[in-house]
GROMACS .gro file of N, CA and C in nm:
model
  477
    1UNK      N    1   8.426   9.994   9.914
    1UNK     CA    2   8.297  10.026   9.855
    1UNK      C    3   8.234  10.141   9.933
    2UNK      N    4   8.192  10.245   9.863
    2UNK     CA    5   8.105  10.331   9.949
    2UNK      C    6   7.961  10.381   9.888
    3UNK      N    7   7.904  10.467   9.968
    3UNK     CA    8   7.756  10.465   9.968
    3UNK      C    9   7.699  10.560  10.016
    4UNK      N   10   7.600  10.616   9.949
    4UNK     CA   11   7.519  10.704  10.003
    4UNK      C   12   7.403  10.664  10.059
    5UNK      N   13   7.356  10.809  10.126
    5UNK     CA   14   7.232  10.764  10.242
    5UNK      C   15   7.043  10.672  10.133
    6UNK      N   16   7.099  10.741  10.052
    6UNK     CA   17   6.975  10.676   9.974
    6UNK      C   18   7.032  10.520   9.949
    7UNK      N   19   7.134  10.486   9.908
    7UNK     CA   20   7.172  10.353   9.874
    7UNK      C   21   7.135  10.243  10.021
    8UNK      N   22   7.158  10.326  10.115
    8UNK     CA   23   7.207  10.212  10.240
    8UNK      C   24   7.000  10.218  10.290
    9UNK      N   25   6.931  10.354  10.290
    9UNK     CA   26   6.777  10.368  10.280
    9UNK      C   27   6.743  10.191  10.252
   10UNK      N   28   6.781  10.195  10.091
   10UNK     CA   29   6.708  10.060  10.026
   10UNK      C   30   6.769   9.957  10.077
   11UNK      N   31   6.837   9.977  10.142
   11UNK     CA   32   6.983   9.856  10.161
   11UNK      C   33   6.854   9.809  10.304
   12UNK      N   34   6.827   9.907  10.408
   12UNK     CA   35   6.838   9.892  10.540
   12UNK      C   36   6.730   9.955  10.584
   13UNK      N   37   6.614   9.966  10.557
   13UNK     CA   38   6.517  10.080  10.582
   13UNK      C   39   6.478  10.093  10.725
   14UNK      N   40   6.456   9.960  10.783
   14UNK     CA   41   6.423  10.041  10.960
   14UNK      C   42   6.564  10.105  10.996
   15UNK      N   43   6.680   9.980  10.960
   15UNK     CA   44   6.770  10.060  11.040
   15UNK      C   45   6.824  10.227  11.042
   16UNK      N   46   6.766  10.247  10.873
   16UNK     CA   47   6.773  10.377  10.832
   16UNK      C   48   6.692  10.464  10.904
   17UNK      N   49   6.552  10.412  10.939
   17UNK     CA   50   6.443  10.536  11.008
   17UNK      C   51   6.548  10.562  11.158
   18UNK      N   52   6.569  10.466  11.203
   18UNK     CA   53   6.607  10.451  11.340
   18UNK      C   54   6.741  10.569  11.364
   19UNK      N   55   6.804  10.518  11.233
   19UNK     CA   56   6.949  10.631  11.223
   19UNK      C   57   6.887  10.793  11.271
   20UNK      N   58   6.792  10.792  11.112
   20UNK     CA   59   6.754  10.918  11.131
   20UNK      C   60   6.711  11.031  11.235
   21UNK      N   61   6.612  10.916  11.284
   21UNK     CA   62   6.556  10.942  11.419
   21UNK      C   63   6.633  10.965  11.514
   22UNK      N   64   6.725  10.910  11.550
   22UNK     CA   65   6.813  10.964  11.671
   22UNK      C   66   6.919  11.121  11.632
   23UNK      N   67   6.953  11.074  11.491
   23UNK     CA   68   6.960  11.227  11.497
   23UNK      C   69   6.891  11.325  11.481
   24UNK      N   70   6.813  11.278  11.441
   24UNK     CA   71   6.699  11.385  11.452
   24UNK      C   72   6.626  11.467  11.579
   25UNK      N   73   6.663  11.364  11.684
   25UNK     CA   74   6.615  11.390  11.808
   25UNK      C   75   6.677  11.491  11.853
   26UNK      N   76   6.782  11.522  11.804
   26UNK     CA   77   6.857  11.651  11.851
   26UNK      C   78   6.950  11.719  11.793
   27UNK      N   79   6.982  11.865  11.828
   27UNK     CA   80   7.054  11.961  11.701
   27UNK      C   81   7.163  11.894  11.673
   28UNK      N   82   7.269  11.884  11.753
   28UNK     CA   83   7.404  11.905  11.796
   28UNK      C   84   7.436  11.743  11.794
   29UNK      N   85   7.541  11.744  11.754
   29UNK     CA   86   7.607  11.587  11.737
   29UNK      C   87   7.755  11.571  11.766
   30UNK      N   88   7.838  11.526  11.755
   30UNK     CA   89   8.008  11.509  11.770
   30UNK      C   90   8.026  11.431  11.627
   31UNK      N   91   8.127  11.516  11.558
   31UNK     CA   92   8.175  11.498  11.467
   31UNK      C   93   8.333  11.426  11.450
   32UNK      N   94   8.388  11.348  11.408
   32UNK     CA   95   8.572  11.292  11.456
   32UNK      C   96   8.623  11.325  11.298
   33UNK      N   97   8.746  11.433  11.307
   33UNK     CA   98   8.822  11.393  11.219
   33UNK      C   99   8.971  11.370  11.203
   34UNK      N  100   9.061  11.417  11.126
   34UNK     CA  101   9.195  11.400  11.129
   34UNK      C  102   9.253  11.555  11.139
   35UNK      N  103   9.318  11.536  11.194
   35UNK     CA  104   9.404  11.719  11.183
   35UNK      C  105   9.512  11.610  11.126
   36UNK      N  106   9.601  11.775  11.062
   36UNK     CA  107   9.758  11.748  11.005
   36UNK      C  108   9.807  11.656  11.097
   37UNK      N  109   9.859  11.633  11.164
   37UNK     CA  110   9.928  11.525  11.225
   37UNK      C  111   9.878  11.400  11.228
   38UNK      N  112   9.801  11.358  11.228
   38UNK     CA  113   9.702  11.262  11.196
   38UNK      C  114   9.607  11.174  11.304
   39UNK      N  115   9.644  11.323  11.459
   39UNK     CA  116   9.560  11.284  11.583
   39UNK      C  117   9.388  11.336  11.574
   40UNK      N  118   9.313  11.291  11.595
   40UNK     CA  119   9.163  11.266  11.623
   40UNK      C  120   9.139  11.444  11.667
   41UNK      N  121   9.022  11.468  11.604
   41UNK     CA  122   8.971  11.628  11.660
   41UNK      C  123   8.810  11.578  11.646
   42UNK      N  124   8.761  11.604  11.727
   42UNK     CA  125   8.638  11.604  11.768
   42UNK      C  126   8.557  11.759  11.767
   43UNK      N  127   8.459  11.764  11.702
   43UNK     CA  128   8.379  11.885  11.706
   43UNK      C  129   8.243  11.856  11.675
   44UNK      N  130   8.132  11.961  11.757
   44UNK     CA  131   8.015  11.974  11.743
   44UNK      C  132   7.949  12.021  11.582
   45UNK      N  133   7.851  11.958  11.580
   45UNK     CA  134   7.810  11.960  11.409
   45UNK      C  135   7.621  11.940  11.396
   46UNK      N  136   7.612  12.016  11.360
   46UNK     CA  137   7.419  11.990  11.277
   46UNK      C  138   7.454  11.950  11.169
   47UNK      N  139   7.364  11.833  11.128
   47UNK     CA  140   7.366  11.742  10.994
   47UNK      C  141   7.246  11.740  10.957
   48UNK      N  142   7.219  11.702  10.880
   48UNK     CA  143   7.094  11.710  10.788
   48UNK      C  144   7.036  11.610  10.660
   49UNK      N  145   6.968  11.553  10.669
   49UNK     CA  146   6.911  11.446  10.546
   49UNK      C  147   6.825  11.492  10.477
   50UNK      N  148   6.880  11.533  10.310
   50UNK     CA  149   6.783  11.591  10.202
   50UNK      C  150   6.813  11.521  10.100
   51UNK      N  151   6.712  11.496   9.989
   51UNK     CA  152   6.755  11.424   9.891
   51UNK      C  153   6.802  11.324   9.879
   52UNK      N  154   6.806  11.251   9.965
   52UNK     CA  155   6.883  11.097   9.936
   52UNK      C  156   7.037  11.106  10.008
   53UNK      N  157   7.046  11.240  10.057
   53UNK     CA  158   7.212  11.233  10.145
   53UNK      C  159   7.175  11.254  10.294
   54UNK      N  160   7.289  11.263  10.300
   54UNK     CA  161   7.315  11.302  10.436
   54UNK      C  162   7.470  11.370  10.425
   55UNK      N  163   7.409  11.535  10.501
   55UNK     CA  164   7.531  11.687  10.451
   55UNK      C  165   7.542  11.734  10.537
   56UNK      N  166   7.647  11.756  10.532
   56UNK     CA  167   7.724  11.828  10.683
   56UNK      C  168   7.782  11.971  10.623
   57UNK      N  169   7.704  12.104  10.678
   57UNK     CA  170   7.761  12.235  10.637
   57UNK      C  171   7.853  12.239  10.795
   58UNK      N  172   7.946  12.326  10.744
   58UNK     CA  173   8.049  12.438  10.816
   58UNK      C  174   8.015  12.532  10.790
   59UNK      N  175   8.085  12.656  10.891
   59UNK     CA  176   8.111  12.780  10.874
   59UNK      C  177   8.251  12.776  10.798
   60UNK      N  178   8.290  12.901  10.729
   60UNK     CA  179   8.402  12.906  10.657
   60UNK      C  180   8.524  12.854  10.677
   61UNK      N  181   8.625  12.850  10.647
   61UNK     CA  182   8.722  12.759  10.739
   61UNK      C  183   8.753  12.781  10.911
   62UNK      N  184   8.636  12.686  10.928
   62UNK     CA  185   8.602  12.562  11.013
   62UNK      C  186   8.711  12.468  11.002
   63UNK      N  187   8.806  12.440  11.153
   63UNK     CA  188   8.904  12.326  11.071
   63UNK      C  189   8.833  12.221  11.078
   64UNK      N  190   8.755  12.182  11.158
   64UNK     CA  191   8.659  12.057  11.079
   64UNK      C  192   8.646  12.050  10.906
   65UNK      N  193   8.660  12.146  10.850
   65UNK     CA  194   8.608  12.138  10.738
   65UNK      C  195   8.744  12.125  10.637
   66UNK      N  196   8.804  12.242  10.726
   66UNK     CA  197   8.949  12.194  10.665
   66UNK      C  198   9.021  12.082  10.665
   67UNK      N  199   8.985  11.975  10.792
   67UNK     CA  200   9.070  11.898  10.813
   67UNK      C  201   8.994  11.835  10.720
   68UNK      N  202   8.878  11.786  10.670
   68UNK     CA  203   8.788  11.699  10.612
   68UNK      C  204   8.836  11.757  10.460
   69UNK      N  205   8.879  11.865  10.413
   69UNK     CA  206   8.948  11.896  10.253
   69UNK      C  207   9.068  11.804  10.248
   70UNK      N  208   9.126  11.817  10.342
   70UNK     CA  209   9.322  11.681  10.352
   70UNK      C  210   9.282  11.564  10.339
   71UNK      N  211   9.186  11.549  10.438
   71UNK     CA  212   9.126  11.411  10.467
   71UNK      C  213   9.000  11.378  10.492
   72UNK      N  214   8.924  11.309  10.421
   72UNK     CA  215   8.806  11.308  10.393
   72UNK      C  216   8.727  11.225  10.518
   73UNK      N  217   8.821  11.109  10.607
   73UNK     CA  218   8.754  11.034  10.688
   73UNK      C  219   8.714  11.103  10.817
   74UNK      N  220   8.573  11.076  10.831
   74UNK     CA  221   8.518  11.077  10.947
   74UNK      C  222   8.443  11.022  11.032
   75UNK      N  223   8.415  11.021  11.134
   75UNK     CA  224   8.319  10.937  11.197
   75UNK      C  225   8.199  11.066  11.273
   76UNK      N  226   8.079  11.012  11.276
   76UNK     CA  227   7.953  11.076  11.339
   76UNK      C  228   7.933  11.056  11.433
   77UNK      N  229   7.905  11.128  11.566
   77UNK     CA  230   7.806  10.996  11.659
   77UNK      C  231   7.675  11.071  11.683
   78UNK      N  232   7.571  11.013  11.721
   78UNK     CA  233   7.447  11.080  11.743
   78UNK      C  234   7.447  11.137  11.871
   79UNK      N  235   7.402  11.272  11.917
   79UNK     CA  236   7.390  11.350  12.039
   79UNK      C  237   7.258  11.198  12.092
   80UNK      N  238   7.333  11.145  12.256
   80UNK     CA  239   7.299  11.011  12.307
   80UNK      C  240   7.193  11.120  12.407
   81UNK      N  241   7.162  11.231  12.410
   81UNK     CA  242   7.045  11.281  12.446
   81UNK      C  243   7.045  11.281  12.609
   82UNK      N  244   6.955  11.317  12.708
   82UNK     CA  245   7.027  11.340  12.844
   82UNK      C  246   6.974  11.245  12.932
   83UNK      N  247   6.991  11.268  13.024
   83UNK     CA  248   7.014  11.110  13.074
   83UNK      C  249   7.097  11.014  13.054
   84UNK      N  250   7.068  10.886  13.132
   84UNK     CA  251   7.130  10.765  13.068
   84UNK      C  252   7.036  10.683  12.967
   85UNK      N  253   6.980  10.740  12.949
   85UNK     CA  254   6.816  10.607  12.856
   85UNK      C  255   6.894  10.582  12.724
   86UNK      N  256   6.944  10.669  12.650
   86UNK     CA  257   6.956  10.609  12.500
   86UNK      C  258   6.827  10.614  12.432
   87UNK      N  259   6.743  10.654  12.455
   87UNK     CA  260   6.647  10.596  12.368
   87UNK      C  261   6.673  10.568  12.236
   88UNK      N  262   6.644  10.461  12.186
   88UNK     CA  263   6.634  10.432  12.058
   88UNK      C  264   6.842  10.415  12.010
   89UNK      N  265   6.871  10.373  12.126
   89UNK     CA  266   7.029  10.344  12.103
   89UNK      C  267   7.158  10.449  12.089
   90UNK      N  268   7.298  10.385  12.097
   90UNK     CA  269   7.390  10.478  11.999
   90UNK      C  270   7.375  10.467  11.863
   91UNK      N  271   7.405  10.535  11.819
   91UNK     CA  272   7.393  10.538  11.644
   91UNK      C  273   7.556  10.612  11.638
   92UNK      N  274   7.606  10.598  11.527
   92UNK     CA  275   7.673  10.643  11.467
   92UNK      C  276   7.743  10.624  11.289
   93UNK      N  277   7.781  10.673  11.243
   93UNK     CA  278   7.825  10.654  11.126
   93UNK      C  279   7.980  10.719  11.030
   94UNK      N  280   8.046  10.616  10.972
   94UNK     CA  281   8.173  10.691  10.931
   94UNK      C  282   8.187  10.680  10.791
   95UNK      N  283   8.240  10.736  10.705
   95UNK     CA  284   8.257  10.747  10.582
   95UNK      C  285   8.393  10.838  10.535
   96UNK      N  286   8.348  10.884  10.437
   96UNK     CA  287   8.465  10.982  10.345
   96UNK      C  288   8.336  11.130  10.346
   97UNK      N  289   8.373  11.233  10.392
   97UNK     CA  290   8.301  11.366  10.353
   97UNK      C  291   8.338  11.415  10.229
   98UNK      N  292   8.238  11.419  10.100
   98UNK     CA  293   8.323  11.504   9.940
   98UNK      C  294   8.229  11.638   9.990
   99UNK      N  295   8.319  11.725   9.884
   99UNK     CA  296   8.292  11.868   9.984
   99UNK      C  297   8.174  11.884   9.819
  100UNK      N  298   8.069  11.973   9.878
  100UNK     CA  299   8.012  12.018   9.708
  100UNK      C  300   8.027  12.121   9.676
  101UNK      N  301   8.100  12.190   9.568
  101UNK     CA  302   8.110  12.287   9.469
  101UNK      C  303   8.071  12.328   9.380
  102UNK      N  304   7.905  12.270   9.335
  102UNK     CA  305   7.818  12.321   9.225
  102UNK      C  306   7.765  12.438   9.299
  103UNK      N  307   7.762  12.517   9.241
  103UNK     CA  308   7.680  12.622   9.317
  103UNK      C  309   7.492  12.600   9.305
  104UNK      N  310   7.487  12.532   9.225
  104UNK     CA  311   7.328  12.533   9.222
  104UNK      C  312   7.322  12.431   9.328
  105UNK      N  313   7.411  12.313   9.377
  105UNK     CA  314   7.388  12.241   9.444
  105UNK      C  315   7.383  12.288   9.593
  106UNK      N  316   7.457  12.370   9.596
  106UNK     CA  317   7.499  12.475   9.728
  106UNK      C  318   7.389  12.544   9.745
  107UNK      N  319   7.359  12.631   9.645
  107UNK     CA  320   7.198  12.684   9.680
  107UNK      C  321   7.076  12.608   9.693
  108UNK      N  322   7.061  12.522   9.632
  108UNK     CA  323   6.983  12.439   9.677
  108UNK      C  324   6.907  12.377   9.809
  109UNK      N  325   7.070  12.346   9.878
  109UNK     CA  326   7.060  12.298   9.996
  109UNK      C  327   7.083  12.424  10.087
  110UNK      N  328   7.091  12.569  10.011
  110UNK     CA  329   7.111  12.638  10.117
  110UNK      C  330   6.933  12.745  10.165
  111UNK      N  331   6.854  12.692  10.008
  111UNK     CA  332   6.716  12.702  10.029
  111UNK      C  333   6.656  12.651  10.136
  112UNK      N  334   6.699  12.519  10.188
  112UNK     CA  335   6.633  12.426  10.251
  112UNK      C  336   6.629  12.435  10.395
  113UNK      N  337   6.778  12.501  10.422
  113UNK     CA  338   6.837  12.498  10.520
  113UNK      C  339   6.837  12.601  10.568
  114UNK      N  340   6.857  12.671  10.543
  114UNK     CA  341   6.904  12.845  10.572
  114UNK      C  342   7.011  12.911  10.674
  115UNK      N  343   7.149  12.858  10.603
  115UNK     CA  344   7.256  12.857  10.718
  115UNK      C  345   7.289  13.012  10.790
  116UNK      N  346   7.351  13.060  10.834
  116UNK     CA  347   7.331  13.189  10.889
  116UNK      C  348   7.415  13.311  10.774
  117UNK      N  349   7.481  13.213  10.697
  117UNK     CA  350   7.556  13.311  10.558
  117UNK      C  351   7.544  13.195  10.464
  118UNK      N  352   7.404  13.226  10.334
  118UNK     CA  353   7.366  13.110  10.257
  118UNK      C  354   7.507  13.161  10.173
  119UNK      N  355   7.599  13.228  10.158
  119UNK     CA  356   7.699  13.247  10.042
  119UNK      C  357   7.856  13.250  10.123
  120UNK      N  358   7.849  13.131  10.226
  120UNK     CA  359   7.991  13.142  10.302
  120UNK      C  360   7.972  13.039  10.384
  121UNK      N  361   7.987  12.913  10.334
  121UNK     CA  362   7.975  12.793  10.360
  121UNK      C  363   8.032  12.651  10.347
  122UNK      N  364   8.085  12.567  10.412
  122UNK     CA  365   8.194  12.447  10.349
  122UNK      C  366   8.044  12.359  10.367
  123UNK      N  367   8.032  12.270  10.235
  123UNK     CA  368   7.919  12.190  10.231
  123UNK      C  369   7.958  12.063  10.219
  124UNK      N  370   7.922  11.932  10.299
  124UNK     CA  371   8.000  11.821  10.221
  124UNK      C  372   7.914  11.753  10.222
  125UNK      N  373   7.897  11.587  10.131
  125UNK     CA  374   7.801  11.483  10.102
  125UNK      C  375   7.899  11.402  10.166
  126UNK      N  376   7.798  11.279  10.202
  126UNK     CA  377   7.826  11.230  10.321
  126UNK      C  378   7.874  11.082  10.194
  127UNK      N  379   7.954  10.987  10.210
  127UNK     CA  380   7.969  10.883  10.163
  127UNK      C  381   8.024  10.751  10.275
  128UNK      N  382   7.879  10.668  10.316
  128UNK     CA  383   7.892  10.616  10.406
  128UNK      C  384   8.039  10.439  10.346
  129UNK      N  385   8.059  10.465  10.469
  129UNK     CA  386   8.152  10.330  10.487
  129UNK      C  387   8.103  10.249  10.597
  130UNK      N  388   8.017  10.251  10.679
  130UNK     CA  389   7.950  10.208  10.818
  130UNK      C  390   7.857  10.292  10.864
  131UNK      N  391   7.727  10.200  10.910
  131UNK     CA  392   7.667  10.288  10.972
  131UNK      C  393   7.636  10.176  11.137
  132UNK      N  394   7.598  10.212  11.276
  132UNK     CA  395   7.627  10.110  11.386
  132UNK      C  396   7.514  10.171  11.470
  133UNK      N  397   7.468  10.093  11.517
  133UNK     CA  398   7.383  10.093  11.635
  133UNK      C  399   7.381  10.007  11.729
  134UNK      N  400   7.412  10.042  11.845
  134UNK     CA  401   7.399   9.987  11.981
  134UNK      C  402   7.279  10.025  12.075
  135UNK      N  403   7.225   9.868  12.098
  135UNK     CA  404   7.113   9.891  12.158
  135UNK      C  405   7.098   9.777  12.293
  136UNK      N  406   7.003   9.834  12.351
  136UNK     CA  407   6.956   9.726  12.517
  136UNK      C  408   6.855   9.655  12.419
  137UNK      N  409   6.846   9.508  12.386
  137UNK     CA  410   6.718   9.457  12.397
  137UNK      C  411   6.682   9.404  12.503
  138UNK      N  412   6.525   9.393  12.513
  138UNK     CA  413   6.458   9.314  12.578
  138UNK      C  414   6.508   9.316  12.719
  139UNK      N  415   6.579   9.454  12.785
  139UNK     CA  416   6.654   9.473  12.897
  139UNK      C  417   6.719   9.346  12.966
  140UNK      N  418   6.783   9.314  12.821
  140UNK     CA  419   6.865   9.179  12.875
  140UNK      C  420   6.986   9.196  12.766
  141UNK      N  421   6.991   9.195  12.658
  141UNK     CA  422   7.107   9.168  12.570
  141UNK      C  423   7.165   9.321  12.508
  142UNK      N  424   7.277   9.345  12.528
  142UNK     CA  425   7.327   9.432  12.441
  142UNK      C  426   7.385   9.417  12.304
  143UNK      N  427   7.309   9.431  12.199
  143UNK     CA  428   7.275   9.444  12.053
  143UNK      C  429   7.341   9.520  11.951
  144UNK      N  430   7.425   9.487  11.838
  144UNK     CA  431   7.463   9.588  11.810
  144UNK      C  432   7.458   9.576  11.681
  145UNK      N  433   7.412   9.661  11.619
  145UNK     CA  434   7.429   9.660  11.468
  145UNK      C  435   7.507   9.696  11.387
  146UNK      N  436   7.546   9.618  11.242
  146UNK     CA  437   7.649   9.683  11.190
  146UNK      C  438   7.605   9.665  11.038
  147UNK      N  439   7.619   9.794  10.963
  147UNK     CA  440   7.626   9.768  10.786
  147UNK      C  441   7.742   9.812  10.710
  148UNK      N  442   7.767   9.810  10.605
  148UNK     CA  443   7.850   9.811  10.556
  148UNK      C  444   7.798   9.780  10.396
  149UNK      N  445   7.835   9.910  10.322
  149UNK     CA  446   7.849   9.886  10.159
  149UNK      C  447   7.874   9.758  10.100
  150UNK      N  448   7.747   9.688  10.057
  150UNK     CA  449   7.811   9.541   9.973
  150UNK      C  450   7.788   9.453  10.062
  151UNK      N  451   7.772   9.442  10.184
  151UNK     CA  452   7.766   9.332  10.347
  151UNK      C  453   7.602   9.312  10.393
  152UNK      N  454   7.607   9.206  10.378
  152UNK     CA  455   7.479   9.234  10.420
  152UNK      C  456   7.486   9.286  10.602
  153UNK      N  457   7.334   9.328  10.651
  153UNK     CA  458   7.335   9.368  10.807
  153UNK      C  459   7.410   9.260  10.898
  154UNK      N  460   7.452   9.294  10.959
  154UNK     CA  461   7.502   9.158  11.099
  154UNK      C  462   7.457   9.220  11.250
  155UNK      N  463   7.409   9.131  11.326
  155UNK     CA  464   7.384   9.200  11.431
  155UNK      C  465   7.420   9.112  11.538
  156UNK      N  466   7.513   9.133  11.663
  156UNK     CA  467   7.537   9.053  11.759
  156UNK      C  468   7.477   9.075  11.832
  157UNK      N  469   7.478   8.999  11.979
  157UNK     CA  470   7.412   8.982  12.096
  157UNK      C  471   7.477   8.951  12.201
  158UNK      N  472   7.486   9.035  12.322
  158UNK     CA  473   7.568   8.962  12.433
  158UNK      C  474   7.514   8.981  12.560
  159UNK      N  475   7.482   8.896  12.654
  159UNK     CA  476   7.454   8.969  12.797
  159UNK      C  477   7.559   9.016  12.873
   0.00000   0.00000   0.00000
């Protein structure tokens, strides 16, 4: 089952502000995908929440972007910000990236955004499969959240 950022919104709404918020807290994030062989590539990424998604532009072939045309799975994690604090937790999220090819949809989001070449761009919509948060409560339990398309929230606890 998968899902977009507006679906999992209604699904999960603090946990959604909370998502947002940590990425929001900062530009730069780590992105995971598959290269041809089918070992893990990690790269830096600005993401963005408009409209009910959550979109990840590239620069032109970007193999991030390429690898995400072969294979769509990826995982997010939120820039955990400096220090050790976490504030407001890890976050992260994985799904399938679909790339968009409407051009009005492309301009659209390239109004919003204003990438550094609005006409030379890999654009993708985000289609969540998990979204997770790890957190300190109550500087006693480590907390972690988990959703999932169709699941309701579950959240463990451990000291």
């Amino acid at each position: 089952m998968k899902s977009n950022w507006a679906a999992f919104a209604a699904a999960e709404p603090a946990l959604a502000d909370t998502v947002e918020g940590r990425f929001g807290a900062f530009t730069h994030h780590v992105l995971a995908t598959l290269r041809k062989d089918g070992s893990p590539r990690t790269t830096g990424i600005e993401v963005r929440f408009l409209h009910g998604e959550l979109w990840l532009g590239m620069m032109p072939g970007s193999l991030k972007a390429l690898d995400l045309r072969r294979d769509p799975r990826f995982a997010l994690q939120a820039n955990p910000g400096p220090g050790t604090e976490m504030a407001g937790g890890d976050v992260r999220v994985a799904g399938r990236a679909v790339e968009v090819r409407d051009p009005q949809e492309i301009a659209r989001y390239a109004e919003e955004v204003n990438p550094p070449d609005p006409d030379a761009f890999h654009l993708f919509r985000v289609e969540l499969t998990e979204v997770v948060r790890t957190s300190i409560e109550d500087e006693e339990y480590l907390a972690v959240q988990v959703w999932k398309p169709g699941v309701p929230l579950r959240t463990t606890r451990r000291t």
